Structure formats: structure tokens, C-alpha cells
Amino acid sequence: MTDELLSQSLSAAPAGEPADAPRLDPDLAAAARALAARGAVLLRNNHDALPLDPAAPVAVLGRVQKDWIAVGYGSGGDVNPPYVTNLLDSLREEGVAVDAPLAALTEAWCQAHPVDPGTEWGRWPLSFPEMPLDEELRAAIAAAAARATTAVVVIGRAAGEDRESALEPGSYYLTDDERALLEAAAGAFERTVAVVVTGNVIDLSWAEELGVDALLLAWCGGMEGGRAIARVLVGADEPGGRLPDTIARRYEDYPSAGHFGDPQANDYVEDVFVGYRYFETFAPDAVLHPFGFGLGYTTHEITGRPPAAGDDGVSVRARARNTGGRVGSAVVQLYVSKPDGALSQPARELVAFARTAALEPGAAQTVELAVPWRDLASYDDSGATGHRFAWVLPAGTYTFHLGADVRSARPIGAVEIDAVRVLRRLEQAAAPAPDHPFRRMTRRTGPDGASVVGWEPVPVSEVDLRERILSRLPQALPAPAGTADGAAPSFASVLDGTTGLEDFVAGLEPGDLAALAYGDIEMDSPLGAPGNAGAFGGVTERLRSLGVPPAITTDGPSGIRLAATASLLPCGTALASTWDPGAVRALAALHGREMAALGSEVLLSPGMNIHRDPLCGRNFEYFSEDPLLTGSLAAAVVTGVQSTGRAACPKHFAANNQETNRIFADSRVSERALREIYLRGFEIVVSGAAPQVIMTSYNKINGVWGHYHYDLVTTIARGEWGYEGLIITDWWMRMATDPDFPALRDSAYRVRAGVDVLMPGGDTHFSTTRDDAIMDSYRAENGITLGEMQAAALHVLRFLADRARA
């Protein structure tokens, strides 16, 4: 499809929609295509197999060339796009001489064996059955090899919500038919290019074993993904991606492998040694492709000056020069090695990065990399430094490494810290429960001087949570002066500035306050566009009579999930692989513009849970194994969306790292790892992008469900980070009684924790008679207080006021 035809397709009304329905933005499609290409990671390119010569015949194998996998399944992918490009048609658009007889055979087979997309939630296919290597296909391959010297073999994997990838053929591993296809191509053609279309990391050891010349990791790129990869293959766009995750030689090499997928609880025994932090410290030989790695169609030399320490932190001036023969962009990455003394430290941690512009051959660009002291700090949960529950800089040498990936980065200098520095003292929060102790990984030095794994008990919680909560209960607002008895407050007067928001809230009845703490019964609220995820705010006639408007939410990270047609964008892993916050911010701003056109006010995005294990089914929605990369890209999404007057909602807060039994499984993690790894990205987003909404997770964190977790929500997010926005649940929640306050159950327990709104609502939690958990508790002795209800209402109404003024 040419750009002209693409423009026409975007301006024409999709089938089944009225002619005056909002049209999709061609600028958004172009940005999505560009980022799908920029996120594609070239992992091998022997014998200059890529880029392809468009004039030379090319044989394309594998059904996914036609049955392209554009995104994963579930709330993060079920968008109604106007089209989805595929690789075969896109290569033809680019003028590639695709071998016609072989392509015709594949197309006929795909038509005769259509993909079964699955209709049952969470039971979608992990992959599509491949065309078997029968005699007809063998003959077609042999004939094609006489006409073409290069074969492109396409392998595809699906991912989805509410289920994991599996250690079986067709998911993490190749099927027999896929392996046979690759072996046949490698044996018949001079050069073999493998394109892997996936949202999640899978086993890639076969590429080396089978002698594949080029390996392109093409993350699910949305509706423009097929076209983007075709442009990469022919060299119209460079493969700009760098890995956001380590790819190990074997699944068993991942440090989480023995503690993932348990339906009841998982001990995060690897602690802060997640992903490359583990591999670079303990098992470098287990790495197939290191974190941050990616080839282009040119080469770059990255050099830097020694780090300079100042009042605010450390700065490094780096220079990238294009030393190859083609235009290309470099990703400059800065890592630190902290002193491994009182606190056990990974060998390297990412502390800054920057992407250059596209550089002509011989051209160079200088970038400034700033590292605040806070980004060099560690959290001491054990008192090993003498400063328990504090962000500290342990004394010693901080060596900085600069380069193109974690493995190839070279030392450029060091900064000395003479004595331990305490950057901020905090209080213990969200630590493991005393009745669930476990041991965590530490770094020890072996007899030969190498780092080896040691073990130590994880510090458990010593907090009297009941006392903490009682000492910090919000006070009730004073009744507004001069209000006549029975006079109904007006939210319009808040918007025009004649009434203060607190005065308005103080004038609301308890039942009104309770109603503001619930969404609108179920998903697809009649208050918004068809197919919406739900509404909150003015969800009752009484609230709307006071002038309180509803706010409409929509899923999700890869597009606006509505009944209407909407753009399907690259998945989170693809965006992270760009290492380009500026470009992601621009894409998100265009997405916010589409939200306005389609009637979405809150986008339930970005998904930003850490890639703790490659089998997590929802990894495609998330960004990376690294919290800095995760937080930086998530902040870019939030900033971009909110620049248009819409709202973004980072999720899932927190430690939602598996889908197996996700609504009951307990993530047991040390306070240090929680703060340094699993909360750090959220902290970056809060401080750098001020999201208007945050969503809690389904799972438990150290024994407490996310939607009841006072320490996560109130002690840390609101108290330590200063977050003032709205906090909502993931869709529905588990009913429970507060163990510290028996008069509180369900939504009263939730409001006390600081979680403002239950989404999407549900008639089991809220009824017109007001006989709900909040009002039950309010009427009970030692129940929920008026001040707590008002605090939740303030967060909801402040959001609505800001939205109305945007």
C-alpha cells in the first residue's frame, strides 16, 4: 500500500461506521511505522545478509509472512484497527522480487488452513501451526533456491493476558515444522534470514545452531508492523532496536526460573539481581545476547570523558561517531559498578542513556549524560551500612562504563565516595511478612576472585501497621461557612472558581462520597463511547445533578480499545527497544489526539511491570527488565498523552510479574528489591511525568493485595513520592476484611488503604440503596471515617476538575 493509498484508507469511513465517525490520523500511522522499525533488533548479520537487494529474487518462507502477528491478546491488544499490514504484501510494496511460485504456494496453504484466533478469554493460541515440509514444499524450496540466493524465514509467537508463555514447542521453543523449515532454508540457500515476530522473549539458541546468517527480532509492531519490517529488510529504515532484556542461552539460566509460575506465591530470591544484573555478575557465559545489544547497518565508535562529580550528581560527556558506510543512529549507554561492600551490588547497572540523531558516515554527535546522586543510591533494608531504611551511597569507588550495550561498555573513569552518604531516611514499608521469611541472593567473592552466589535471610516487617494508620488518618473537612441547610452544592461553581474544591467536598453527603468511590457498575458504561472500559465520577443521577461529570476510561497500551476503529500501535517491548523517549513521547501525543476524537479521557496505559521472567504472558505490554529504561519510556508515554489534555494511567502497581493465578498469587520480595527494581519505574514516572491516575495490581505483594496495600499506596506513593493524583483498582478486586480493622471490609478496607475508586464498579459492590461496604463501615463503630471518604472524593473530583479545565 503506497502512502497515498494509506492516506485514502485512513480518511475513508471503516465498514459499519457512520460517514461522520472520527477518522484515524495518518501522522499517527506514520509514527507507529517509524517506531516499529526503530524497535526492531538485529541480532545477527553474517555475510552482509541484510539489507536485501530489492532487485534480487528473495524466497520467503513461513506462514506468519501472511498471517502477521501485530500484537498480543487481551485488554492490551484487543483493538479494532482499520487494517493490519503483513510482511509478504509489504515486501511487494517495497519492490522486492519475492519468489512468486513459493509465495503462491504459501498463500494458498494459509487460505486453506486459516488461523484459529481463539474465542475463550485467556485461551488464545500461542502460535499458529506452520506449513509442514512435505514433498510439494521441498520441491518448491529447491526450485526457489535455483532462482534466489536468499531466503527469509518468518517465525511468529503470540502472547496474551491471563496466561503465560510455555516451555514447549510453539511457545518458548520452535516446533518441529518450524525447525524443519529453517533447516531446509539453511541447506538450500546461500543466505538465510530469520525474522522472529513476537511480543515476548523466546529461545533463540537455534539461530546459532542452524547457522542462520541474519536474525531480526521484530517485536509486535501493531497495524504498521509488517510494513515497518519490510522497510528494515530492504534498508529503507535501519533496524534501530537495542535489547530491553537479556536473552539467555537456556531458560534455566534465568535467575527467576525456579521461582516463577507458582499459583500461590513466588519468592523473589534473586532480589536485586534481575536480568542483566544477575548475568553480568554471576553468569556471563550464559548470555546469548546481552542487554542493550543490537546491530545496525553501520557501525559507531562511542567515546567519553571521565565522569565529573558535582553537587547534583555525576555527569559524563559522550561522543558517538558513525564509522561505517551508511546513515545510522547510535544508542549511548552508561553503566555504573558500585562498591560491593556493606551492600551486595550487581556488577553493572544502567544509570543513563541517550539516542543520537541519524548520523551520516563520518559524522558525530556529543551527548550529555546526567546521573543524579539518587540514581546511584542503594536502599539499605538491613542496616549493613549503619543506616537502615535509607537511600545511601556506600563508601568506595563508583566506576562508570560507556558503550553500546552492557557487555561491551568500557570503563571511562571513576568517582570516589569517602564515607557513606545518607540521601534520604525513610521508614520500613511493605517488607515481607514475618510468617513468610525466605532467603535472597547476595554477591560473594570465590577463591579465584570471581563473583559467586551467596544467600542471606530477607529482613521481615517490624511495622505495627494498625498504629501507623491510626496516627495518620485524614481529618474531616470543616463544614463550609454560610451554606444554607439543605442547599445542594454545585460542581459548576468549583469549575468557575466561586467555590473551593474542599468546600464542595465538605458539603457532600456521606452517600455521595461513597458513590464517588465506585465506577459505573460494569464495563462498557452507557455514559461513554461503546466498548469503553468503564466510567467513574458522575456515575449516579444524584452526582450528575450536582454537576459532577463522568470520566471515560479505555484500555490500553497498544491502542484505544473501543467498539470503534482505532489505531493499533507497537507493543511495549517494541517501544522500549527504541531507547528513544523523545520519539515515544511524540507518538503518545498523537495517540492522545486520537483519544480526544474517540471519546477516551483516561488511557489505561502504560503497562510498566518489570520483565522478571521471559515466560510472563503479559511481558509484551511492558517495557524491560530494567527499571530506568522502564520508567523513562513510561514517563514519555504519560507526558505525551497528558500534553493533549487527556490522562494516562500507569499500571499495575506493583510487582505484577506473572499471569498464573494472578488475582491470588503473592509476590514475596525484599523491601530493597521492591524499591530498587519493582517500584523504581513508578517512582520515575511520578516524579518526572505526574500521571493523573495510577492503577493497582491484582496480585498480593508480601501478603497484601495491591488494592488494599496501605504501605504501597499511602506510605510510599503518596507519602514518600508526594503523589497527589487518583488511584484506582484494576478491574474488580478480591473481597476481604481488614485484618487490622474488622469493622472495615471490601471497599471500606480499600479506601482506608488510599485506593480511591473500585473499577469498573459492579452491582455486587454498590447499589442504589447505599447498602454497600463503605456505608456499612461508616455506620459501624470504629468504621471508616468521614475524613477518609472525603480524601478519596477529593482525588476523584480534583481529577475531574482538571479534566474540565484542560
CSV table of N, CA, C and O in Angstrom, one decimal, residues 1-72:
chain,number,residue,atom,x,y,z
A,1,MET,N,0.8,-1.2,0.0
A,1,MET,CA,0.0,0.0,0.0
A,1,MET,C,0.9,1.2,0.0
A,1,MET,O,1.7,1.4,0.9
A,2,THR,N,0.7,2.1,-1.0
A,2,THR,CA,1.5,3.4,-1.0
A,2,THR,C,1.0,4.3,0.1
A,2,THR,O,-0.1,4.2,0.6
A,3,ASP,N,1.8,5.4,0.3
A,3,ASP,CA,1.4,6.4,1.3
A,3,ASP,C,0.1,7.0,0.9
A,3,ASP,O,-0.7,7.4,1.7
A,4,GLU,N,0.0,7.2,-0.4
A,4,GLU,CA,-1.3,7.9,-0.9
A,4,GLU,C,-2.5,7.0,-0.6
A,4,GLU,O,-3.5,7.5,-0.1
A,5,LEU,N,-2.3,5.7,-0.9
A,5,LEU,CA,-3.4,4.8,-0.6
A,5,LEU,C,-3.6,4.7,0.9
A,5,LEU,O,-4.8,4.6,1.3
A,6,LEU,N,-2.5,4.7,1.6
A,6,LEU,CA,-2.7,4.7,3.1
A,6,LEU,C,-3.5,5.9,3.6
A,6,LEU,O,-4.4,5.7,4.4
A,7,SER,N,-3.2,7.0,3.1
A,7,SER,CA,-3.9,8.2,3.4
A,7,SER,C,-5.4,8.1,3.1
A,7,SER,O,-6.2,8.5,3.9
A,8,GLN,N,-5.6,7.6,1.9
A,8,GLN,CA,-7.0,7.4,1.5
A,8,GLN,C,-7.7,6.4,2.4
A,8,GLN,O,-8.9,6.6,2.8
A,9,SER,N,-7.1,5.4,2.8
A,9,SER,CA,-7.7,4.4,3.7
A,9,SER,C,-8.0,5.0,5.1
A,9,SER,O,-9.0,4.6,5.7
A,10,LEU,N,-7.2,5.9,5.5
A,10,LEU,CA,-7.4,6.5,6.8
A,10,LEU,C,-8.5,7.5,6.8
A,10,LEU,O,-9.1,7.9,7.8
A,11,SER,N,-8.7,8.1,5.6
A,11,SER,CA,-9.7,9.1,5.6
A,11,SER,C,-11.1,8.6,5.2
A,11,SER,O,-12.1,9.3,5.3
A,12,ALA,N,-11.2,7.3,4.8
A,12,ALA,CA,-12.4,6.7,4.4
A,12,ALA,C,-13.1,6.1,5.6
A,12,ALA,O,-12.4,5.6,6.5
A,13,ALA,N,-14.4,6.1,5.7
A,13,ALA,CA,-15.1,5.6,6.9
A,13,ALA,C,-15.0,4.1,6.9
A,13,ALA,O,-15.3,3.4,5.8
A,14,PRO,N,-14.5,3.4,8.0
A,14,PRO,CA,-14.5,2.0,8.0
A,14,PRO,C,-15.9,1.4,7.9
A,14,PRO,O,-16.9,2.0,8.2
A,15,ALA,N,-15.9,0.1,7.4
A,15,ALA,CA,-17.2,-0.5,7.2
A,15,ALA,C,-18.0,-0.6,8.5
A,15,ALA,O,-17.4,-0.9,9.5
A,16,GLY,N,-19.2,-0.3,8.5
A,16,GLY,CA,-20.1,-0.4,9.6
A,16,GLY,C,-20.1,0.8,10.5
A,16,GLY,O,-20.8,0.9,11.5
A,17,GLU,N,-19.3,1.8,10.1
A,17,GLU,CA,-19.3,3.1,10.9
A,17,GLU,C,-19.9,4.2,10.1
A,17,GLU,O,-19.8,4.2,8.9
A,18,PRO,N,-20.6,5.2,10.8
A,18,PRO,CA,-21.2,6.3,10.0
A,18,PRO,C,-20.1,7.1,9.3
A,18,PRO,O,-18.9,7.2,9.8
A,19,ALA,N,-20.5,7.8,8.2
A,19,ALA,CA,-19.5,8.5,7.4
A,19,ALA,C,-18.9,9.7,8.2
A,19,ALA,O,-17.8,10.1,7.9
A,20,ASP,N,-19.6,10.2,9.3
A,20,ASP,CA,-19.1,11.3,10.1
A,20,ASP,C,-18.3,10.8,11.3
A,20,ASP,O,-18.0,11.6,12.2
A,21,ALA,N,-18.0,9.5,11.4
A,21,ALA,CA,-17.2,9.0,12.5
A,21,ALA,C,-15.8,9.6,12.4
A,21,ALA,O,-15.3,9.8,11.4
A,22,PRO,N,-15.1,9.8,13.6
A,22,PRO,CA,-13.8,10.3,13.6
A,22,PRO,C,-12.8,9.4,12.8
A,22,PRO,O,-12.9,8.2,12.9
A,23,ARG,N,-12.0,10.0,12.0
A,23,ARG,CA,-11.1,9.3,11.2
A,23,ARG,C,-9.7,9.2,11.9
A,23,ARG,O,-9.3,10.0,12.7
A,24,LEU,N,-9.0,8.1,11.5
A,24,LEU,CA,-7.7,7.9,12.1
A,24,LEU,C,-6.7,8.9,11.5
A,24,LEU,O,-6.8,9.4,10.4
A,25,ASP,N,-5.6,9.1,12.3
A,25,ASP,CA,-4.7,10.1,11.9
A,25,ASP,C,-3.5,9.5,11.2
A,25,ASP,O,-2.8,8.7,11.7
A,26,PRO,N,-3.3,9.9,9.9
A,26,PRO,CA,-2.1,9.4,9.2
A,26,PRO,C,-0.8,9.7,9.8
A,26,PRO,O,0.2,8.9,9.6
A,27,ASP,N,-0.7,10.8,10.6
A,27,ASP,CA,0.6,11.1,11.3
A,27,ASP,C,0.8,10.0,12.3
A,27,ASP,O,2.0,9.7,12.6
A,28,LEU,N,-0.2,9.6,13.0
A,28,LEU,CA,-0.1,8.5,14.0
A,28,LEU,C,0.4,7.2,13.4
A,28,LEU,O,1.2,6.5,13.9
A,29,ALA,N,-0.2,6.9,12.2
A,29,ALA,CA,0.2,5.7,11.5
A,29,ALA,C,1.7,5.7,11.1
A,29,ALA,O,2.4,4.8,11.2
A,30,ALA,N,2.1,6.9,10.6
A,30,ALA,CA,3.5,7.1,10.2
A,30,ALA,C,4.4,7.0,11.4
A,30,ALA,O,5.5,6.3,11.3
A,31,ALA,N,4.0,7.5,12.5
A,31,ALA,CA,4.9,7.5,13.7
A,31,ALA,C,4.9,6.0,14.2
A,31,ALA,O,6.0,5.6,14.7
A,32,ALA,N,3.8,5.3,14.2
A,32,ALA,CA,3.8,3.9,14.6
A,32,ALA,C,4.7,3.1,13.7
A,32,ALA,O,5.5,2.2,14.2
A,33,ARG,N,4.7,3.3,12.4
A,33,ARG,CA,5.5,2.6,11.5
A,33,ARG,C,7.0,2.9,11.8
A,33,ARG,O,7.9,2.0,11.8
A,34,ALA,N,7.3,4.1,12.0
A,34,ALA,CA,8.7,4.5,12.3
A,34,ALA,C,9.2,3.9,13.6
A,34,ALA,O,10.4,3.4,13.6
A,35,LEU,N,8.4,3.8,14.6
A,35,LEU,CA,8.9,3.2,15.9
A,35,LEU,C,8.9,1.7,15.8
A,35,LEU,O,9.7,1.1,16.5
A,36,ALA,N,8.0,1.1,15.0
A,36,ALA,CA,8.1,-0.4,14.8
A,36,ALA,C,9.4,-0.7,14.2
A,36,ALA,O,10.0,-1.8,14.5
A,37,ALA,N,9.9,0.1,13.3
A,37,ALA,CA,11.2,-0.2,12.6
A,37,ALA,C,12.3,0.1,13.6
A,37,ALA,O,13.3,-0.6,13.7
A,38,ARG,N,12.2,1.3,14.3
A,38,ARG,CA,13.3,1.6,15.3
A,38,ARG,C,13.4,0.7,16.4
A,38,ARG,O,14.5,0.6,17.0
A,39,GLY,N,12.3,-0.1,16.7
A,39,GLY,CA,12.4,-1.0,17.8
A,39,GLY,C,12.8,-2.4,17.4
A,39,GLY,O,13.0,-3.3,18.2
A,40,ALA,N,12.9,-2.7,16.0
A,40,ALA,CA,13.4,-4.0,15.5
A,40,ALA,C,14.9,-4.2,15.8
A,40,ALA,O,15.7,-3.3,15.5
A,41,VAL,N,15.2,-5.3,16.4
A,41,VAL,CA,16.6,-5.6,16.9
A,41,VAL,C,17.3,-6.6,16.0
A,41,VAL,O,16.8,-7.7,15.9
A,42,LEU,N,18.3,-6.1,15.3
A,42,LEU,CA,19.1,-7.0,14.5
A,42,LEU,C,20.2,-7.7,15.4
A,42,LEU,O,21.1,-7.0,15.9
A,43,LEU,N,20.1,-9.0,15.5
A,43,LEU,CA,20.9,-9.7,16.5
A,43,LEU,C,22.1,-10.4,15.8
A,43,LEU,O,23.1,-10.7,16.4
A,44,ARG,N,21.9,-10.8,14.5
A,44,ARG,CA,23.0,-11.4,13.7
A,44,ARG,C,22.9,-10.8,12.3
A,44,ARG,O,21.8,-10.6,11.8
A,45,ASN,N,24.1,-10.7,11.7
A,45,ASN,CA,24.1,-10.3,10.3
A,45,ASN,C,25.4,-10.7,9.6
A,45,ASN,O,26.2,-9.8,9.2
A,46,ASN,N,25.6,-12.0,9.5
A,46,ASN,CA,26.8,-12.5,8.9
A,46,ASN,C,26.7,-12.5,7.4
A,46,ASN,O,25.6,-12.6,6.8
A,47,HIS,N,27.8,-12.3,6.8
A,47,HIS,CA,27.9,-12.3,5.3
A,47,HIS,C,27.1,-11.2,4.7
A,47,HIS,O,26.6,-11.3,3.5
A,48,ASP,N,26.8,-10.1,5.4
A,48,ASP,CA,26.0,-9.0,4.9
A,48,ASP,C,24.7,-9.5,4.3
A,48,ASP,O,24.3,-9.0,3.2
A,49,ALA,N,24.1,-10.4,5.0
A,49,ALA,CA,22.8,-10.9,4.5
A,49,ALA,C,21.7,-9.9,4.4
A,49,ALA,O,20.8,-9.9,3.6
A,50,LEU,N,21.8,-8.9,5.3
A,50,LEU,CA,20.9,-7.7,5.3
A,50,LEU,C,21.7,-6.4,5.1
A,50,LEU,O,22.8,-6.4,5.6
A,51,PRO,N,21.1,-5.4,4.5
A,51,PRO,CA,19.8,-5.4,3.9
A,51,PRO,C,19.7,-6.2,2.6
A,51,PRO,O,20.7,-6.4,1.9
A,52,LEU,N,18.5,-6.5,2.2
A,52,LEU,CA,18.2,-7.2,1.0
A,52,LEU,C,18.4,-6.3,-0.2
A,52,LEU,O,18.2,-5.1,-0.1
A,53,ASP,N,18.8,-6.9,-1.3
A,53,ASP,CA,18.8,-6.2,-2.6
A,53,ASP,C,17.4,-6.3,-3.2
A,53,ASP,O,17.0,-7.4,-3.6
A,54,PRO,N,16.7,-5.2,-3.2
A,54,PRO,CA,15.3,-5.2,-3.7
A,54,PRO,C,15.2,-5.8,-5.1
A,54,PRO,O,14.2,-6.4,-5.5
A,55,ALA,N,16.3,-5.7,-5.9
A,55,ALA,CA,16.2,-6.2,-7.3
A,55,ALA,C,16.5,-7.7,-7.4
A,55,ALA,O,16.2,-8.3,-8.4
A,56,ALA,N,17.1,-8.3,-6.3
A,56,ALA,CA,17.4,-9.7,-6.4
A,56,ALA,C,16.3,-10.5,-5.9
A,56,ALA,O,15.6,-10.2,-4.9
A,57,PRO,N,16.0,-11.7,-6.5
A,57,PRO,CA,14.9,-12.5,-6.0
A,57,PRO,C,15.1,-13.0,-4.6
A,57,PRO,O,16.3,-13.3,-4.2
A,58,VAL,N,14.1,-13.1,-3.8
A,58,VAL,CA,14.1,-13.5,-2.4
A,58,VAL,C,13.0,-14.5,-2.2
A,58,VAL,O,11.8,-14.3,-2.7
A,59,ALA,N,13.3,-15.6,-1.6
A,59,ALA,CA,12.3,-16.6,-1.2
A,59,ALA,C,11.9,-16.3,0.2
A,59,ALA,O,12.7,-16.2,1.1
A,60,VAL,N,10.6,-16.3,0.4
A,60,VAL,CA,10.0,-16.0,1.8
A,60,VAL,C,9.3,-17.2,2.2
A,60,VAL,O,8.4,-17.7,1.5
A,61,LEU,N,9.6,-17.7,3.4
A,61,LEU,CA,9.0,-18.9,4.0
A,61,LEU,C,8.4,-18.7,5.3
A,61,LEU,O,8.8,-17.8,6.0
A,62,GLY,N,7.4,-19.5,5.7
A,62,GLY,CA,6.7,-19.3,6.9
A,62,GLY,C,5.4,-18.6,6.8
A,62,GLY,O,5.3,-17.6,6.2
A,63,ARG,N,4.3,-19.2,7.4
A,63,ARG,CA,3.0,-18.7,7.3
A,63,ARG,C,2.8,-17.3,7.9
A,63,ARG,O,2.0,-16.5,7.5
A,64,VAL,N,3.7,-16.9,8.8
A,64,VAL,CA,3.5,-15.6,9.5
A,64,VAL,C,3.8,-14.5,8.6
A,64,VAL,O,3.5,-13.3,8.8
A,65,GLN,N,4.5,-14.8,7.5
A,65,GLN,CA,4.7,-13.7,6.5
A,65,GLN,C,3.4,-13.2,6.0
A,65,GLN,O,3.2,-12.0,5.6
A,66,LYS,N,2.3,-14.0,6.0
A,66,LYS,CA,1.0,-13.6,5.6
A,66,LYS,C,0.1,-13.4,6.8
A,66,LYS,O,-0.7,-12.4,6.9
A,67,ASP,N,0.1,-14.4,7.8
A,67,ASP,CA,-0.7,-14.3,9.0
A,67,ASP,C,0.1,-13.6,10.1
A,67,ASP,O,0.5,-14.1,11.1
A,68,TRP,N,0.4,-12.3,9.8
A,68,TRP,CA,1.3,-11.5,10.7
A,68,TRP,C,0.7,-11.3,12.1
A,68,TRP,O,-0.5,-11.2,12.3
A,69,ILE,N,1.5,-11.4,13.1
A,69,ILE,CA,1.1,-11.2,14.5
A,69,ILE,C,1.4,-9.7,14.8
A,69,ILE,O,2.6,-9.4,15.1
A,70,ALA,N,0.4,-8.9,14.9
A,70,ALA,CA,0.5,-7.5,15.1
A,70,ALA,C,0.6,-7.1,16.6
A,70,ALA,O,1.2,-6.1,16.9
A,71,VAL,N,0.1,-7.9,17.5
A,71,VAL,CA,0.0,-7.5,18.9
A,71,VAL,C,-0.4,-8.7,19.7
A,71,VAL,O,-0.8,-9.7,19.1
A,72,GLY,N,-0.3,-8.7,21.0
A,72,GLY,CA,-0.7,-9.7,21.8
A,72,GLY,C,-2.2,-9.7,22.1
A,72,GLY,O,-2.9,-8.8,21.7
